[in-house]
Tab-separated table of C-alpha atoms in Angstrom:
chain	number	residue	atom	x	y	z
A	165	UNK	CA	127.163	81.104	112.580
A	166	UNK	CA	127.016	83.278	109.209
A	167	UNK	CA	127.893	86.898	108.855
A	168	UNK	CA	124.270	87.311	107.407
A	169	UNK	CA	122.995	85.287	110.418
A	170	UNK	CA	125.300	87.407	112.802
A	171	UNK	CA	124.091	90.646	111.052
A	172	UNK	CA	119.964	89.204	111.711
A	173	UNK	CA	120.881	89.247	115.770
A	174	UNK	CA	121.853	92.659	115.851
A	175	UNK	CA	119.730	94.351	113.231
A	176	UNK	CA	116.112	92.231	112.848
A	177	UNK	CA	114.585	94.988	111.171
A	178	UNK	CA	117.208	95.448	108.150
A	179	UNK	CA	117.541	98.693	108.849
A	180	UNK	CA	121.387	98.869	108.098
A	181	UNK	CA	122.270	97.262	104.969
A	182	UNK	CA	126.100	97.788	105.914
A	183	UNK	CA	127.996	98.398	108.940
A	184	UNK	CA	131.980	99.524	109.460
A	185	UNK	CA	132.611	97.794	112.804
A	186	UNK	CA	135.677	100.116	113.094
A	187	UNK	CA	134.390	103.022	113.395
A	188	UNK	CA	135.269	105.342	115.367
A	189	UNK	CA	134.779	109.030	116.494
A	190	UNK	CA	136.841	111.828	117.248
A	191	UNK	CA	136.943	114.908	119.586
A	192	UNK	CA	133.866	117.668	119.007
A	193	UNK	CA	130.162	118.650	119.698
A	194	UNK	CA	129.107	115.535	118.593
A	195	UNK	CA	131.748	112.892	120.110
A	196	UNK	CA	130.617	109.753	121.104
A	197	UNK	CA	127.528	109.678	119.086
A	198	UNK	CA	127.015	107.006	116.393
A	199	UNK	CA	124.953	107.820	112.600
A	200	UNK	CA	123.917	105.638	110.338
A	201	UNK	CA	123.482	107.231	106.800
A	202	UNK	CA	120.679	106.417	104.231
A	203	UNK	CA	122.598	105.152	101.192
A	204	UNK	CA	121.389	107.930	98.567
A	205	UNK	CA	124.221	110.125	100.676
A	206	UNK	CA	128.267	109.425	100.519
A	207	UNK	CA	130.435	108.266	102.767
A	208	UNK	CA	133.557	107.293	101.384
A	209	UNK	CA	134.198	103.791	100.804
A	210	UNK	CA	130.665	102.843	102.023
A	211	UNK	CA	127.481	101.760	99.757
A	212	UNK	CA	126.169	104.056	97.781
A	213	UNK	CA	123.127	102.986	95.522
A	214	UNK	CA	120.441	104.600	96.642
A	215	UNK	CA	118.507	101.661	96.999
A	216	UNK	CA	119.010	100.372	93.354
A	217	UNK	CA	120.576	96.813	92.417
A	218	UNK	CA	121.751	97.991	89.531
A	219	UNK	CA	124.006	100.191	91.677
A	220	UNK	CA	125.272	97.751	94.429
A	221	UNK	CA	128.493	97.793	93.519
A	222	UNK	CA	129.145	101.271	94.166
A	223	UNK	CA	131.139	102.756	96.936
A	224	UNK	CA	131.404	106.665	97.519
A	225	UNK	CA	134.716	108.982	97.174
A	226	UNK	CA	134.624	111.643	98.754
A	227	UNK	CA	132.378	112.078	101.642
A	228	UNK	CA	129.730	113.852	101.691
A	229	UNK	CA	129.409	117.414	103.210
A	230	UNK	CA	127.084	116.668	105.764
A	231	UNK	CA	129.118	113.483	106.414
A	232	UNK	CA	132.284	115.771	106.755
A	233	UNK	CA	130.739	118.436	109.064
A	234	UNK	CA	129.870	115.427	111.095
A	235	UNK	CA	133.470	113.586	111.349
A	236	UNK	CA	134.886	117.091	112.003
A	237	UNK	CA	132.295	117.431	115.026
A	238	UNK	CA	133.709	114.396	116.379
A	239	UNK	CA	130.811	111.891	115.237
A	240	UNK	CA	131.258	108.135	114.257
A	241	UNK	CA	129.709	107.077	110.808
A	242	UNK	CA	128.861	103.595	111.383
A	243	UNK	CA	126.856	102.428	108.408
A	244	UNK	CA	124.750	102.859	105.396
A	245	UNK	CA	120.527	102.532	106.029
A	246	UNK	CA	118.559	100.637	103.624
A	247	UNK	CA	115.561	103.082	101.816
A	248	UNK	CA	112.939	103.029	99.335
A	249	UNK	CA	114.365	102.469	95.581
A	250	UNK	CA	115.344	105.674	94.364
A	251	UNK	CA	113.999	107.341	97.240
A	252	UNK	CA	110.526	107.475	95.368
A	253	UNK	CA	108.200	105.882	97.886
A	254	UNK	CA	106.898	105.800	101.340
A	255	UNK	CA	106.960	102.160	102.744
A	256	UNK	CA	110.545	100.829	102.531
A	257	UNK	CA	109.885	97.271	100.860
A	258	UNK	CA	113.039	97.369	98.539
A	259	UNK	CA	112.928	94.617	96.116
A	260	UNK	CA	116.439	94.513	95.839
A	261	UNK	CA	117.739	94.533	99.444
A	262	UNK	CA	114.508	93.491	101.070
A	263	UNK	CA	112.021	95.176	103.670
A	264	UNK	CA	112.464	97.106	106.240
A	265	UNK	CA	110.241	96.175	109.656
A	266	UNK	CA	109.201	98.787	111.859
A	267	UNK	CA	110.535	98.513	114.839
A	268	UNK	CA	107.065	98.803	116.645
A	269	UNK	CA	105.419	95.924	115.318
A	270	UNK	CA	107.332	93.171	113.168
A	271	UNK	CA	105.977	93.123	109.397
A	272	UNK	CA	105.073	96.836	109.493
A	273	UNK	CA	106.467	99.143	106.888
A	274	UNK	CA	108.652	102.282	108.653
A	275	UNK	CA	107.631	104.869	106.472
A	276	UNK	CA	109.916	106.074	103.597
A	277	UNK	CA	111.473	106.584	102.087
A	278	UNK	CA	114.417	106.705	104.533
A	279	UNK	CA	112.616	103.466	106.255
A	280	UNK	CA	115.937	102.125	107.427
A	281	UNK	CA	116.878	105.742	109.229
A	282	UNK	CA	113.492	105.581	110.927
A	283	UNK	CA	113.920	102.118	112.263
A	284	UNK	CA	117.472	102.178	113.300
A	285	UNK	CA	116.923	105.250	115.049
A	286	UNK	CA	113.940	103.732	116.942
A	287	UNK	CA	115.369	100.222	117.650
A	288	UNK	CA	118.319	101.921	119.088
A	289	UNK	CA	121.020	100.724	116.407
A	290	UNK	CA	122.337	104.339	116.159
A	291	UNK	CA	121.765	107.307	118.274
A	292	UNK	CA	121.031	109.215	114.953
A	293	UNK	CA	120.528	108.821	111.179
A	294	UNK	CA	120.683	110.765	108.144
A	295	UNK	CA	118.006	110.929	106.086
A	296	UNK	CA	116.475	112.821	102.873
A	297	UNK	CA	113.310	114.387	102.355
A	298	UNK	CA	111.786	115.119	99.437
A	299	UNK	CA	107.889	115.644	99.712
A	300	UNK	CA	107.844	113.646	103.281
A	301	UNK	CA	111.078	111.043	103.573
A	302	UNK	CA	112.477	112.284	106.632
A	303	UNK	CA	109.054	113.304	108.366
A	304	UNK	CA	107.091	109.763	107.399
A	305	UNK	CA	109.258	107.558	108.974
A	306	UNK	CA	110.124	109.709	112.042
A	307	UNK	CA	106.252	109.064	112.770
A	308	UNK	CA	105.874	105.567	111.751
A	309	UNK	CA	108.527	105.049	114.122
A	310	UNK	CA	107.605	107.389	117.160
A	311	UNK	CA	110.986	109.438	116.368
A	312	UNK	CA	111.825	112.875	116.091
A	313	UNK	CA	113.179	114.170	112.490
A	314	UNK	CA	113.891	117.679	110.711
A	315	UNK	CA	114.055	118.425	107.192
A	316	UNK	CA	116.042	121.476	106.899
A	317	UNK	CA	114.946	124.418	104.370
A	318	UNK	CA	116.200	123.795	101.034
A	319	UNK	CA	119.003	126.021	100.531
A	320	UNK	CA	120.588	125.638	104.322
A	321	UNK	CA	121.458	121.975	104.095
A	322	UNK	CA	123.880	121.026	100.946
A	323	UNK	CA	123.336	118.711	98.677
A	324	UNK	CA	126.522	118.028	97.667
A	325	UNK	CA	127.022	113.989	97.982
A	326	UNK	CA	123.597	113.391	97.507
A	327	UNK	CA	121.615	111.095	94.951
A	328	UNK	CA	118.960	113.926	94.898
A	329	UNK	CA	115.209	112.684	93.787
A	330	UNK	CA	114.135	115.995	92.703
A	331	UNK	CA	116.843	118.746	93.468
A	332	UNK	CA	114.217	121.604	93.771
A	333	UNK	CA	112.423	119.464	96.807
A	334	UNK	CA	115.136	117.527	98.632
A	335	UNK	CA	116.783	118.495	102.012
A	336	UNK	CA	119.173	115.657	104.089
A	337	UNK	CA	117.894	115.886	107.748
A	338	UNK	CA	118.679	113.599	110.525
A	339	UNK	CA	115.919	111.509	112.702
A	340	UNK	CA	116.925	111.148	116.367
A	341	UNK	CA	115.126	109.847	119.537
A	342	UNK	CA	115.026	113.283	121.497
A	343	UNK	CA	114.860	117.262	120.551
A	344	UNK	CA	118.335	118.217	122.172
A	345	UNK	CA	120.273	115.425	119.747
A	346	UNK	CA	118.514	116.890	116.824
A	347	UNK	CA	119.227	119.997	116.938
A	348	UNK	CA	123.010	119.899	117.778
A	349	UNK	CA	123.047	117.950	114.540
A	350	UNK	CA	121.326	120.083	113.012
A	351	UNK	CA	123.202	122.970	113.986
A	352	UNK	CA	126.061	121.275	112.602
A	353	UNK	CA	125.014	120.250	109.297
A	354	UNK	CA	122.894	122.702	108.482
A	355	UNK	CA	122.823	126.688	107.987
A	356	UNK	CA	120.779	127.283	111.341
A	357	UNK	CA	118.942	129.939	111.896
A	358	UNK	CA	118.932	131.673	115.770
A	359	UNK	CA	115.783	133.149	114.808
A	360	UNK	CA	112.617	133.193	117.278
A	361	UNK	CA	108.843	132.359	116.211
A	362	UNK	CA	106.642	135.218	116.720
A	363	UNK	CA	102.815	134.337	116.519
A	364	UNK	CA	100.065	131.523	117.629
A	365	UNK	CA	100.243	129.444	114.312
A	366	UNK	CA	97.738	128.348	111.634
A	367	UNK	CA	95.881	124.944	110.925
A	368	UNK	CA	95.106	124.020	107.585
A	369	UNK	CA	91.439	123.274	107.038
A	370	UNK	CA	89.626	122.106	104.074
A	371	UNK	CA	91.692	120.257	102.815
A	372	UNK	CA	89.882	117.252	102.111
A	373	UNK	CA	92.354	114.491	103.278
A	374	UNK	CA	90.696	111.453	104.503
A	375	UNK	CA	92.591	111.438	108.453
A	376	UNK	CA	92.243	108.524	110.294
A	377	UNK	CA	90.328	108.720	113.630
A	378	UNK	CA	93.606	107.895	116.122
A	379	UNK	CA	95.368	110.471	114.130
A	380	UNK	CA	93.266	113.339	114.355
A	381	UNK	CA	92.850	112.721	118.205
A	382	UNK	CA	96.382	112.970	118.397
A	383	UNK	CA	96.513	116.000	116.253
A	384	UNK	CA	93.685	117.713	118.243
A	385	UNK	CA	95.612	117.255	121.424
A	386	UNK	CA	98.618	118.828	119.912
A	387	UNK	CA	96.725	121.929	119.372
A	388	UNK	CA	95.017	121.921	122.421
A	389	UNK	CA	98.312	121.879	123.570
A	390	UNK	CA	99.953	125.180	121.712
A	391	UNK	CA	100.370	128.434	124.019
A	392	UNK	CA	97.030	130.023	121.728
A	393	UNK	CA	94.660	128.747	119.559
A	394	UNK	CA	95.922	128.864	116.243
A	395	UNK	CA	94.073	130.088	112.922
A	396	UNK	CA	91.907	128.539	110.704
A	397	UNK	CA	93.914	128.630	107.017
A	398	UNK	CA	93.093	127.254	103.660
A	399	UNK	CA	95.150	126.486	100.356
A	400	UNK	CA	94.058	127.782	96.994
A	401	UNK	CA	94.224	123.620	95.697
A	402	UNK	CA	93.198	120.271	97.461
A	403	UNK	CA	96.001	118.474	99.178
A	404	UNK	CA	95.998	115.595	96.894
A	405	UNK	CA	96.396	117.791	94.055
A	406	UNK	CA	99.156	119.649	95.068
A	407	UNK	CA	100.988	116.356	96.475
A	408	UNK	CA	100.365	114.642	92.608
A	409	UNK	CA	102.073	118.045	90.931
A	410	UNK	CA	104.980	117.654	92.853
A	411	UNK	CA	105.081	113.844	92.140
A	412	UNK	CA	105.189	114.120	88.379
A	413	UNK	CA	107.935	117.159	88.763
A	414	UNK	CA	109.798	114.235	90.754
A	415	UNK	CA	108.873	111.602	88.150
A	416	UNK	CA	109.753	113.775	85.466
A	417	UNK	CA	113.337	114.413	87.030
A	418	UNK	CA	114.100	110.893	88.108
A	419	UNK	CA	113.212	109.133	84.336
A	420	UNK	CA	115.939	111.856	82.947
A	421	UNK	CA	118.470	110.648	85.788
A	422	UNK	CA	117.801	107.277	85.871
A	423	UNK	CA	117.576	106.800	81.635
A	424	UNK	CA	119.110	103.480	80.881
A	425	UNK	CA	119.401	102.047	84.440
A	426	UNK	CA	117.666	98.645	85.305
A	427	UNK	CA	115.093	99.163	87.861
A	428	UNK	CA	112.052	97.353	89.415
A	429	UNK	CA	109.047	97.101	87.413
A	430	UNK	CA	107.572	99.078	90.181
A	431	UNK	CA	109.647	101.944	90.213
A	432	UNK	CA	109.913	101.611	86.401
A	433	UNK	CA	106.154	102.555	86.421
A	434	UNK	CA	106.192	105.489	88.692
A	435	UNK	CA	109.042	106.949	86.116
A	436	UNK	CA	106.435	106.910	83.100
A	437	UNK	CA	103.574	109.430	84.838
A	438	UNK	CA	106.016	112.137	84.590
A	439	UNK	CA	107.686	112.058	80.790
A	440	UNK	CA	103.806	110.887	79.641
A	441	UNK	CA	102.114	114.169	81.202
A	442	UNK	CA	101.163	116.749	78.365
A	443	UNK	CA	102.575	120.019	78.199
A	444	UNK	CA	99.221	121.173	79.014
A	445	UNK	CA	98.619	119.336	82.524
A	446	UNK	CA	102.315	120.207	83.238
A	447	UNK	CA	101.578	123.773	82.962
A	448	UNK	CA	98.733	123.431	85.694
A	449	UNK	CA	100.883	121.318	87.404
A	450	UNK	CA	103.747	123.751	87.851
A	451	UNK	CA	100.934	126.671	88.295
A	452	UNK	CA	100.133	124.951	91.114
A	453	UNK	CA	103.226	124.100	92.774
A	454	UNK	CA	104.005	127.892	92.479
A	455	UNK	CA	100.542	129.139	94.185
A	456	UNK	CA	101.099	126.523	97.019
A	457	UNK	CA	104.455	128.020	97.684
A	458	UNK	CA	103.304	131.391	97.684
A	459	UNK	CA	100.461	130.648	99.773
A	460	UNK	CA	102.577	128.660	102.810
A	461	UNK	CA	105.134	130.911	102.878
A	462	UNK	CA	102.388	134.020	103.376
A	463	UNK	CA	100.939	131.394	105.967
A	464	UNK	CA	104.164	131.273	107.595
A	465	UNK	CA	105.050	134.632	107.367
A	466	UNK	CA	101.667	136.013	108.858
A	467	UNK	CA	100.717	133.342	111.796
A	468	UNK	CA	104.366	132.460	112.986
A	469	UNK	CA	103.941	128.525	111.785
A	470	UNK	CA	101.868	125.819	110.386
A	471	UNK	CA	101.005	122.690	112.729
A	472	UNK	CA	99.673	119.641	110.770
A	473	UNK	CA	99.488	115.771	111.299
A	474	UNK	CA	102.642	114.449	109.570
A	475	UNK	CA	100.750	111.972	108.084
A	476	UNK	CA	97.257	111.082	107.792
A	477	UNK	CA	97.332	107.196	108.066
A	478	UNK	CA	98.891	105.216	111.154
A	479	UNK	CA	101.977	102.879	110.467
A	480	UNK	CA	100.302	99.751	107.932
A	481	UNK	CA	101.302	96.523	107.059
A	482	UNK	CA	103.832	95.302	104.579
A	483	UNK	CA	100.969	93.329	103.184
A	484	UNK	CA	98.746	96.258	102.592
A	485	UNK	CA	99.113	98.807	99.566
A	486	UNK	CA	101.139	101.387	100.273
A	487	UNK	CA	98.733	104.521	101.010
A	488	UNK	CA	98.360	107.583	98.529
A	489	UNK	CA	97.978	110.351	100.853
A	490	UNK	CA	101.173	109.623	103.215
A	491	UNK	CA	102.709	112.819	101.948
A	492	UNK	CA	99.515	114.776	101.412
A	493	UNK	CA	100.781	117.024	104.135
A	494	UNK	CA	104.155	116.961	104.899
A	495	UNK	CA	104.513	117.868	100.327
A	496	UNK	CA	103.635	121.624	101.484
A	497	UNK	CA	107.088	121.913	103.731
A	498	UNK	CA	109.263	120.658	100.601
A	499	UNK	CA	107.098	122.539	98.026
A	500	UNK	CA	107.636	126.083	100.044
A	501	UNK	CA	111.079	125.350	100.955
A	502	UNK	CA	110.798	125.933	104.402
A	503	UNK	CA	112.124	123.732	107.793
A	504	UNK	CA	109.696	121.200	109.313
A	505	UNK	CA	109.730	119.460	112.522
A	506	UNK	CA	108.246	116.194	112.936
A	507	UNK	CA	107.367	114.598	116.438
A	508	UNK	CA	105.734	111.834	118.713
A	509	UNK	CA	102.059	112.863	119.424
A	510	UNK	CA	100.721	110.154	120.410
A	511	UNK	CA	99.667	106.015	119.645
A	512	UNK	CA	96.742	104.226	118.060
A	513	UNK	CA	94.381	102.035	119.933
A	514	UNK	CA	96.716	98.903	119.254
A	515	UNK	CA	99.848	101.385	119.947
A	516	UNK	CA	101.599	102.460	116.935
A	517	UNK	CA	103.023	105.609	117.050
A	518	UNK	CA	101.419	108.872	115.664
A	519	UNK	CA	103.190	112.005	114.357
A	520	UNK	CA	102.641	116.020	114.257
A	521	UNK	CA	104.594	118.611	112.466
A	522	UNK	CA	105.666	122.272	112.931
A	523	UNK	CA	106.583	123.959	109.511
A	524	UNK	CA	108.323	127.288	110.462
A	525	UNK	CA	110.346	129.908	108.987
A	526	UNK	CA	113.783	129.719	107.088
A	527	UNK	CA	116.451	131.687	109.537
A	528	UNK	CA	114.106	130.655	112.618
A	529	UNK	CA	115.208	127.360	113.220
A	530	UNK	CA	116.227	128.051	116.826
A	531	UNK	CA	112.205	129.152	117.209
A	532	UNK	CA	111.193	126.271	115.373
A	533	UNK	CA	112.690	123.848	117.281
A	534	UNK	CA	111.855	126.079	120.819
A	535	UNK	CA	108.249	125.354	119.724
A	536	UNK	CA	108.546	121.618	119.085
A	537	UNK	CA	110.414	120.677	122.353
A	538	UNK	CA	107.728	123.200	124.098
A	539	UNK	CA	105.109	121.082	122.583
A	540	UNK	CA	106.939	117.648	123.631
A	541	UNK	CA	107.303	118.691	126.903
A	542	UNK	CA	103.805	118.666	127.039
A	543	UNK	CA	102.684	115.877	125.772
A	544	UNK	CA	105.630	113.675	126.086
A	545	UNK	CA	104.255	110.937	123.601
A	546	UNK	CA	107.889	109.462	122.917
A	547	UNK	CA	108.182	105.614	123.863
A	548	UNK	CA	111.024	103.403	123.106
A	549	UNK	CA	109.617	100.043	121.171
A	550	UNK	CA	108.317	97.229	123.541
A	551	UNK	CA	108.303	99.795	126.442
């Protein structure tokens, strides 16, 4: 039998694109657990592309700091997780090193753009993954694929080793199949905060994002679940607006990085919105990035939190176009900043998973994660595939 056959048993979904069979562990908080690392972050001597053929060839030196913290806490690296090209996309259907299937239903896009995290955390191929999150990467997959996943606040999480999209947006958080395993890596490779969460929360209301039906059921029973009902709250901008800002501030950024390197036709396209915006449109653009950030973080600071589905479409097909408004919501965590916590809240009619999120304060992440795991507790909408 082929390696490439061999490689099909284990992983169906092609959710690692390589694997070090020798890995191995050492002594720490973390011993004993396995992560698989999305290959826009180094790990020395493995992959590291970021999803783009013109990059195969590339292997990392050194490590990454998240990847060190983690070795030093006793973790084993054991691969590199395919992802969206360039990390600028939510479906994980990489022309170069092929799709992604969602563990959940076979020729269903993960999410993205860390697709390959999400599934290989679901299927079981790793007990966690890394991931990064730029306006949704971490969050999107986590509930396509009925995991949990944290994107850190932007300045407690390094980027050092990292293939950033957009600098100003990204954070590398990890995906993981339960609360408790996410936050011990979190506390590891991120600054954590031991702060509490001190109010009943805010929901964000016209906002003019077309939620499917399953979804906002599941949403609604999320806050029907919360300790209080939580406030009504609305943004000075629509949430496609502000999502489309921070998209040309990534497509901007990317074309200057990515100058002179072959890429898909696709991605190729997405790099021309940004350079071809006029200086005029970019000024609104960043005018309204900045008022968004103001506003969530007053949010934050006056009603504790913000719940909100993670995204407003269930888990698609590869077939179908990839949906606009995926990161209509979960844009606002990465445009203020601030930590988010994505996690299962329930399953579609046919029984694909469904996400919520908890965007909390910078130094509270110890709150912020108190909430979520409160919140799972009660609805307890995790559920392995097939089960």
């Amino acid at each position: 039998m082929s390696e490439a056959c061999d490689r099909a048993m284990i992983d169906p979904y092609n959710a690692f694109l390589f694997r070090d069979e020798s890995a191995s562990g050492g002594d720490g908080p973390l011993a004993g657990i396995t992560v698989g690392v999305k290959a826009n972050i180094a790990v020395k001597g493995m992959p590291f592309h970021a999803g783009i053929g013109a990059w195969e060839g590339r292997r990392a030196d050194p490590d990454a700091e998240v990847v060190s913290r983690l070795r030093a806490a006793g973790a084993s690296i054991t691969g590199i997780l395919n992802m969206e090209e360039g990390a600028l996309g939510a479906k994980t259907d990489n022309p170069h090193f092929g799709a992604t299937q969602n563990p959940h239903r076979d020729g269903f896009s993960p999410g993205g753009s860390s697709g390959g995290s999400g599934a290989a955390v679901a299927a079981g191929l790793c007990d966690v993954a890394l991931g990064t999150d730029t306006m949704g990467s971490v969050r999107i997959p986590s509930s396509h694929c009925g995991v949990f996943g944290f994107k850190p606040a932007t300045d407690r999480v390094s980027q050092d080793g990292l293939i950033a999209a957009d600098a100003t947006l990204d954070a590398i958080g990890p995906l993981a199949r339960d609360l408790d395993l996410l936050e011990r890596v979190s506390q590891v490779i991120t600054d954590f905060g031991d702060g509490a969460i001190a109010g009943s929360g805010a929901v964000l209301i016209e906002h003019d994002v077309d939620v499917h039906p399953d979804v906002l059921t599941a949403f609604e029973a999320a806050v029907t679940a919360l300790d209080s009902a939580p406030t009504d709250v609305a943004l000075p901008h629509k949430q496609s607006r502000i999502r489309f800002a921070g998209f040309i501030g990534v497509s901007k950024k990317m074309a200057e990085d990515l100058a002179g390197v072959s890429v898909s036709d696709n991605l190729a396209k997405l790099l021309t919105y940004g350079p071809r915006r006029s200086a005029e449109d970019w000024n609104e653009d960043q005018i309204i990035l900045a008022e968004t950030r103001e506003a969530v973080r007053m949010i934050i600071s006056e009603y504790g939190f913000l719940i909100l589905p993670t995204v407003p479409n269930p888990p698609f097909a590869h077939s179908d176009a990839e949906p606009a408004a995926q990161a209509d919501f979960t844009c606002l965590a990465n445009i203020a900043g601030l930590p988010a916590i994505s996690i299962p809240a329930g399953w579609t009619e046919d029984g694909l998973p469904i996400g919520v999120q908890i965007v909390g304060p910078a130094g509270a992440e110890a709150g912020l994660f108190a909430l979520a795991r409160q919140l799972d507790h009660k609805m307890g909408a995790y559920r392995a595939p097939n089960s």
